[in-house]
Amino acid sequence: MTQYKLLVKSARQLVQVTDSGDRVLYGKHMQNVAVIDGRNGQGLSLVVNSDGLIADFGEDDVIKAKYADATFDRTIDATDKCVIPGFVDAHTHPVWAGDRVHEFAMKLAGASYMDVHKAGGGIHFTVEHTRAANEEALYDLFKHRLEAMIRCGTTLVECKSGYGLDVDTEVKMLTVIERGKQEVNIDISSTYCGAHAVPKNKSPDEAAKDVLEVQIPRIMELMAAGTLHVDNIDVFCENGVFDVTQSRDILMAGKRAGLAINFHGDELHPMHSAEMGAEIGALAISHLEEVSEEGIAAMSKARTVAVVLPTTAYILRLKPPPVRRMIEAGVPVALGSDFNPNAYCMSMPLVMHLACVTLRMSMPEVLVAATLNAAAALGKADTHGSIEKGKVANLLVLDAPR
């Protein structure tokens, strides 16, 4: 008798997203969501093995007969319900202390992102509070935020450092993320983002040198020792922060250390970040409100994933990124909440809604962007983002027939 972890039975519909082994969808393929509907009064069942992987799925009678001698730790009756992959949030900043509610009033009065930044607010305000907080306090805040994301259906989340801007605080943040991987029931892809801003006491060149010569080597030591497991490297490539040359140097140093390139580009000014990122093999580039046509073409050719963040454009009153042009050009598009003190949103369903309304994406496109393509942006589409045999059984059971 074989023991299995879970049986989900009698679902009305099972949404695979893809059923062909695709690890990213782009162009017109983002409209073609693979769906299995129950037929002739038959529901659908799904079996999860003891390792938490999808073992099988199909019509109730077929699965019942096939697993007649099996036992299950848990059974979920999904009658008249729909099963979909868990949401993947491809871009968040969830480790920080303090809050920036007061800045909302400044923005409503007409202050821009960089106006707030220059006034000592924005990232610098959060850096000050995050540096002052101890690891336990940061972890308690982080854990609470992860639990809220889970309640909103997120099952895999990318988590960045970046509110330290010095080696000790960046390591403290990455240590908090590492602890979350072990203790919270959510899958995490961790990102080192020490080049998130230029510290108050440094020039961009000095900040880049510190990242290259102090921070990255220290993180590499901790990774080699098995203390940290970092997946991605990020930099804020932006006018007045890190220019294209500095960003390239930092990203390539991370790539040599074994990290995937996944960075902020072309958000507030057209920096030609997309062209640079595609050239150096970026896995994903986020924001892209100011991406050029050449950048779109380069990302399409390289199959670099565009992680679009509708909450950010909404709260900062930016022009939305040209998502329709990206999709038409064959750029894979993913979604992220950009959860941070400035865009305080933990809900991928809200992000998906905003993407439909403000970015003019279709409902199939946003489902792909919030599952398979978001997993692809994190290099995890082999294991996450769709309902296929052998993949991690991160599932949502929706109280809806389709």
C-alpha positions as MATLAB code, in Angstrom:
seq = 'MTQYKLLVKSARQLVQVTDSGDRVLYGKHMQNVAVIDGRNGQGLSLVVNSDGLIADFGEDDVIKAKYADATFDRTIDATDKCVIPGFVDAHTHPVWAGDRVHEFAMKLAGASYMDVHKAGGGIHFTVEHTRAANEEALYDLFKHRLEAMIRCGTTLVECKSGYGLDVDTEVKMLTVIERGKQEVNIDISSTYCGAHAVPKNKSPDEAAKDVLEVQIPRIMELMAAGTLHVDNIDVFCENGVFDVTQSRDILMAGKRAGLAINFHGDELHPMHSAEMGAEIGALAISHLEEVSEEGIAAMSKARTVAVVLPTTAYILRLKPPPVRRMIEAGVPVALGSDFNPNAYCMSMPLVMHLACVTLRMSMPEVLVAATLNAAAALGKADTHGSIEKGKVANLLVLDAPR';
ca = [
       0.000    0.000    0.000;
       1.474    3.341   -1.100;
       1.095    6.450    1.039;
       0.355    9.757   -0.702;
       0.248   13.245    0.755;
      -2.947   14.549   -0.839;
      -5.953   13.702   -2.969;
      -8.007   16.521   -4.459;
     -11.210   15.024   -5.842;
     -14.309   15.936   -7.831;
     -13.129   19.316   -9.131;
     -15.242   20.860  -11.880;
     -12.189   22.213  -13.685;
      -8.416   21.831  -13.560;
      -6.354   24.663  -15.069;
      -2.911   23.389  -16.033;
      -1.797   26.650  -17.728;
       0.358   24.507  -20.025;
       0.172   20.803  -20.821;
       3.067   20.593  -23.276;
       6.126   21.058  -21.096;
       6.593   24.713  -22.080;
       8.708   26.603  -19.565;
       7.648   30.069  -20.689;
       4.856   31.366  -22.913;
       5.028   34.441  -25.140;
       3.104   36.171  -27.901;
      -0.186   34.568  -28.894;
       0.691   31.509  -26.789;
      -0.106   33.543  -23.666;
      -3.773   33.380  -24.750;
      -3.833   29.580  -24.904;
      -4.314   28.361  -21.341;
      -4.546   24.584  -20.995;
      -7.758   23.644  -19.182;
      -9.369   20.288  -18.364;
     -13.108   20.301  -17.719;
     -15.055   17.500  -16.087;
     -17.315   15.661  -18.547;
     -20.517   13.634  -18.343;
     -20.970   14.342  -14.669;
     -17.428   13.230  -13.883;
     -15.265   15.357  -11.631;
     -11.492   15.572  -11.759;
      -8.996   14.269   -9.228;
      -5.359   15.110   -8.570;
      -2.828   13.058   -6.588;
       0.170   14.508   -4.711;
       2.975   12.154   -3.697;
       4.881   12.050   -0.408;
       7.479   14.494   -1.770;
       4.811   17.126   -2.466;
       4.956   16.643   -6.228;
       2.050   16.164   -8.617;
       1.868   12.417   -9.269;
      -1.246   12.149  -11.409;
      -4.563   13.694  -12.381;
      -7.604   12.748  -14.409;
     -11.288   11.832  -14.152;
     -12.480   10.734  -10.726;
     -13.302    7.155  -11.738;
      -9.952    6.637  -13.453;
      -7.944    7.973  -10.500;
     -10.097    6.075   -7.979;
      -9.485    2.779   -9.760;
      -5.801    3.459  -10.319;
      -5.166    4.329   -6.661;
      -7.620    1.927   -5.035;
      -4.914    0.523   -2.751;
      -3.366    3.894   -1.895;
      -3.825    5.863    1.311;
      -3.806    9.651    1.548;
      -2.738   11.905    4.399;
      -5.432   14.356    3.394;
      -8.366   14.501    0.989;
      -9.951   17.711   -0.279;
     -13.429   17.577   -1.763;
     -13.365   20.127   -4.604;
     -16.894   19.497   -5.890;
     -18.005   22.372   -8.159;
     -14.648   24.054   -7.627;
     -11.672   24.927   -9.815;
      -8.027   23.997   -9.212;
      -5.285   26.284  -10.557;
      -1.522   26.641   -9.951;
      -0.525   28.763   -6.975;
       0.377   32.341   -7.817;
       4.033   33.298   -8.271;
       5.012   36.828   -7.245;
       8.098   37.644   -9.303;
       9.199   40.887   -7.606;
       8.983   41.936   -3.942;
      10.917   43.885   -1.294;
       9.490   42.342    1.906;
      12.343   42.750    4.446;
      12.374   46.196    6.043;
      11.427   48.197    9.128;
       9.587   51.511    9.484;
       6.886   52.803    7.141;
       6.500   55.581    4.588;
       2.833   56.432    4.874;
       3.713   60.125    5.210;
       5.195   60.066    1.706;
       1.797   59.340    0.195;
       0.705   62.863    1.142;
       3.813   64.234   -0.579;
       3.002   62.310   -3.749;
      -0.624   63.476   -3.684;
       0.688   67.039   -3.476;
       2.690   66.484   -6.649;
       6.097   65.236   -5.471;
       7.768   62.751   -7.807;
       9.595   59.591   -6.774;
      12.947   61.365   -7.133;
      11.656   64.477   -5.284;
      10.881   62.285   -2.274;
      14.222   60.514   -2.683;
      16.180   63.794   -2.698;
      14.279   65.001    0.400;
      15.692   62.088    2.387;
      12.626   59.905    1.954;
      12.053   56.871   -0.174;
      14.662   54.126   -0.017;
      16.970   56.148    2.275;
      14.257   56.498    4.928;
      13.704   52.737    4.917;
      17.453   52.050    4.943;
      17.824   54.081    8.146;
      15.117   52.085    9.931;
      16.238   48.723    8.541;
      19.831   49.275    9.642;
      18.591   50.081   13.157;
      16.362   46.996   13.440;
      17.798   43.754   14.767;
      17.479   40.477   12.881;
      14.669   39.146   15.077;
      12.526   42.249   14.597;
      13.065   42.138   10.838;
      12.189   38.443   10.738;
       8.929   38.964   12.653;
       7.866   41.630   10.137;
       8.960   39.471    7.198;
       7.113   36.390    8.475;
       3.899   38.370    8.951;
       4.122   39.675    5.375;
       4.778   36.227    3.924;
       1.756   34.833    5.775;
      -0.405   37.606    4.321;
       0.875   36.775    0.817;
      -0.045   33.122    1.347;
      -3.591   34.137    2.298;
      -3.789   35.955   -1.038;
      -2.782   32.810   -2.944;
       0.952   33.348   -3.433;
       2.904   30.091   -3.178;
       6.279   31.141   -4.633;
       7.715   34.614   -4.051;
      10.888   36.438   -5.024;
      12.329   38.332   -2.027;
      14.991   41.032   -2.338;
      17.456   42.575    0.046;
      18.370   46.184   -0.758;
      17.438   48.320    2.245;
      20.880   47.945    3.800;
      23.296   49.386    1.224;
      26.171   48.196    3.407;
      27.559   44.710    3.754;
      26.375   44.031    7.314;
      22.758   45.049    6.730;
      22.526   43.357    3.350;
      23.772   40.122    4.924;
      21.308   40.614    7.785;
      18.442   40.915    5.295;
      19.567   37.880    3.289;
      19.847   35.913    6.543;
      16.247   36.844    7.371;
      15.167   35.638    3.913;
      17.129   32.410    4.428;
      15.303   31.809    7.699;
      11.969   32.410    5.986;
      12.815   29.693    3.470;
      13.183   27.224    6.327;
      10.346   28.289    8.608;
       7.459   29.638    6.514;
       5.284   27.434    4.295;
       5.995   29.304    1.071;
       8.650   28.820   -1.616;
      11.167   31.682   -1.872;
      13.646   32.829   -4.512;
      16.148   35.175   -2.857;
      17.740   38.172   -4.544;
      20.747   40.220   -3.487;
      20.004   43.885   -4.274;
      22.808   45.791   -2.578;
      22.833   48.237   -5.510;
      19.284   49.411   -4.801;
      20.335   53.019   -4.159;
      23.442   55.118   -3.591;
      24.117   55.578    0.163;
      24.014   59.156    1.410;
      27.740   59.251    2.126;
      28.883   57.813   -1.210;
      29.014   58.708   -4.892;
      27.632   56.214   -7.429;
      31.194   55.145   -8.283;
      32.032   54.630   -4.601;
      28.787   52.703   -4.041;
      29.443   50.477   -7.052;
      32.993   49.819   -5.816;
      31.664   48.811   -2.376;
      29.178   46.399   -3.961;
      31.876   44.887   -6.189;
      34.770   44.731   -3.754;
      33.092   44.289   -0.357;
      29.497   43.110   -0.562;
      29.579   40.518   -3.368;
      32.787   38.847   -2.083;
      31.262   38.566    1.426;
      28.058   37.041    0.054;
      30.085   34.613   -2.057;
      31.947   33.508    1.100;
      28.670   32.877    2.923;
      27.268   30.985   -0.043;
      30.395   28.833   -0.268;
      30.058   28.066    3.440;
      26.396   27.077    2.966;
      25.167   29.829    5.280;
      23.291   31.654    2.518;
      21.617   30.394   -0.653;
      21.082   33.381   -2.942;
      19.507   32.944   -6.370;
      19.568   36.302   -8.186;
      21.398   39.617   -8.390;
      19.598   42.938   -8.850;
      20.578   46.559   -9.420;
      18.518   49.734   -9.832;
      19.728   50.915  -13.237;
      18.422   54.480  -13.216;
      19.413   58.084  -13.851;
      21.040   59.409  -10.673;
      21.448   55.921   -9.198;
      23.555   53.348  -11.121;
      24.197   54.002  -14.792;
      24.307   51.333  -17.475;
      28.066   50.753  -17.184;
      28.009   50.463  -13.385;
      24.940   48.234  -13.568;
      26.551   45.963  -16.134;
      29.689   45.594  -13.982;
      27.658   44.691  -10.893;
      25.367   42.278  -12.730;
      28.275   40.527  -14.438;
      30.053   40.148  -11.092;
      26.923   38.469   -9.754;
      26.701   36.253  -12.818;
      30.295   35.123  -12.297;
      29.314   34.260   -8.721;
      26.596   31.979  -10.053;
      23.614   34.320   -9.591;
      20.906   34.855  -12.197;
      20.554   38.420  -13.515;
      17.158   39.858  -12.541;
      17.154   43.648  -12.214;
      15.281   46.979  -12.228;
      15.490   48.718  -15.604;
      14.029   51.583  -17.652;
      11.570   52.640  -14.939;
      11.774   56.438  -14.656;
      14.063   57.306  -17.570;
      14.942   55.545  -20.847;
      18.326   54.130  -19.831;
      18.588   51.409  -22.513;
      18.718   48.941  -19.629;
      16.758   46.381  -21.621;
      19.316   46.278  -24.416;
      22.141   45.881  -21.911;
      20.304   43.210  -19.938;
      19.430   41.151  -22.984;
      23.029   41.355  -24.193;
      24.475   39.961  -20.941;
      21.898   37.187  -20.611;
      19.476   38.616  -18.047;
      16.884   36.109  -16.918;
      14.422   38.929  -16.200;
      14.132   42.727  -16.144;
      11.523   44.524  -14.033;
       9.530   47.758  -14.491;
      10.292   48.799  -18.114;
       7.903   51.767  -18.148;
      10.438   53.604  -20.345;
      11.706   50.679  -22.419;
      12.668   51.475  -26.015;
      11.553   49.649  -29.135;
      15.132   48.419  -29.503;
      15.012   47.139  -25.940;
      11.783   45.254  -26.613;
      13.344   43.666  -29.700;
      16.481   42.685  -27.772;
      14.462   41.128  -24.932;
      12.336   39.201  -27.426;
      15.397   37.787  -29.155;
      17.017   36.816  -25.844;
      13.699   35.585  -24.338;
      14.395   37.752  -21.306;
      11.263   37.868  -19.159;
       9.658   41.295  -18.618;
       8.399   41.506  -15.018;
       5.763   44.246  -15.073;
       4.536   45.881  -11.874;
       1.162   47.599  -12.297;
       1.009   48.682   -8.642;
       4.111   50.854   -9.084;
       2.911   52.683  -12.176;
      -0.440   53.156  -10.419;
       0.849   54.664   -7.176;
       3.578   56.767   -8.811;
       1.260   57.908  -11.624;
       3.758   56.738  -14.213;
       2.820   55.889  -17.748;
       2.251   52.125  -17.808;
       4.864   49.904  -19.442;
       4.056   49.086  -23.095;
       2.900   45.552  -22.344;
       0.842   45.081  -25.495;
       3.862   45.935  -27.648;
       5.998   43.555  -25.612;
       3.564   40.683  -26.036;
       3.125   41.362  -29.755;
       6.926   41.401  -30.144;
       7.298   38.027  -28.419;
       8.632   39.143  -25.034;
       7.545   36.773  -22.235;
       5.630   38.876  -19.679;
       5.368   38.093  -15.959;
       3.736   39.903  -13.053;
       4.946   40.971   -9.628;
       3.392   42.905   -6.771;
       6.503   45.024   -6.099;
       5.511   44.822   -2.425;
       7.545   47.481   -0.607;
       6.935   50.466    1.698;
       5.985   52.565   -1.344;
       3.660   50.031   -3.031;
       2.117   48.154   -0.133;
       0.324   45.363   -1.977;
       0.551   41.659   -1.122;
      -2.299   40.482   -3.349;
      -1.518   38.894   -6.690;
      -5.265   38.831   -7.586;
      -5.278   42.637   -7.260;
      -2.090   42.840   -9.350;
      -3.756   40.675  -12.000;
      -6.852   42.895  -11.975;
      -4.751   46.049  -12.387;
      -2.847   44.384  -15.239;
      -6.113   43.723  -17.064;
      -7.423   47.262  -16.589;
      -4.317   49.462  -16.724;
      -2.010   47.356  -18.914;
      -4.764   46.036  -21.205;
      -3.793   42.407  -20.709;
      -6.378   39.680  -21.223;
      -7.458   37.325  -18.447;
      -5.594   34.336  -19.936;
      -2.462   36.495  -20.287;
      -2.512   37.606  -16.648;
      -3.017   34.030  -15.442;
       0.034   32.919  -17.435;
       1.969   35.984  -16.233;
       1.160   35.255  -12.579;
       2.039   31.551  -12.749;
       4.279   29.957  -15.396;
       5.978   33.119  -16.691;
       6.580   34.465  -13.187;
       8.199   31.133  -12.328;
      10.301   31.453  -15.503;
      11.462   34.902  -14.350;
      12.882   33.171  -11.270;
      14.393   30.229  -13.137;
      11.871   27.883  -11.528;
       9.533   26.993  -14.399;
      10.883   23.435  -14.414;
       9.284   22.896  -11.005;
       6.633   25.590  -10.522;
       3.941   27.560  -12.326;
       1.744   24.894  -13.939;
      -0.128   21.702  -13.105;
       1.990   19.002  -14.733;
       3.205   15.664  -13.462;
       6.427   15.933  -11.495;
       5.996   19.603  -10.610;
       5.633   20.983   -7.094;
       1.982   20.736   -6.013;
       1.500   24.423   -5.234;
      -2.242   24.619   -5.859;
      -5.181   26.913   -5.268;
      -8.693   25.502   -4.939;
     -11.075   28.250   -5.996;
     -14.668   28.335   -4.808;
     -15.785   28.873   -8.384;
     -16.674   26.455  -11.186;
     -14.128   27.867  -13.678;
];
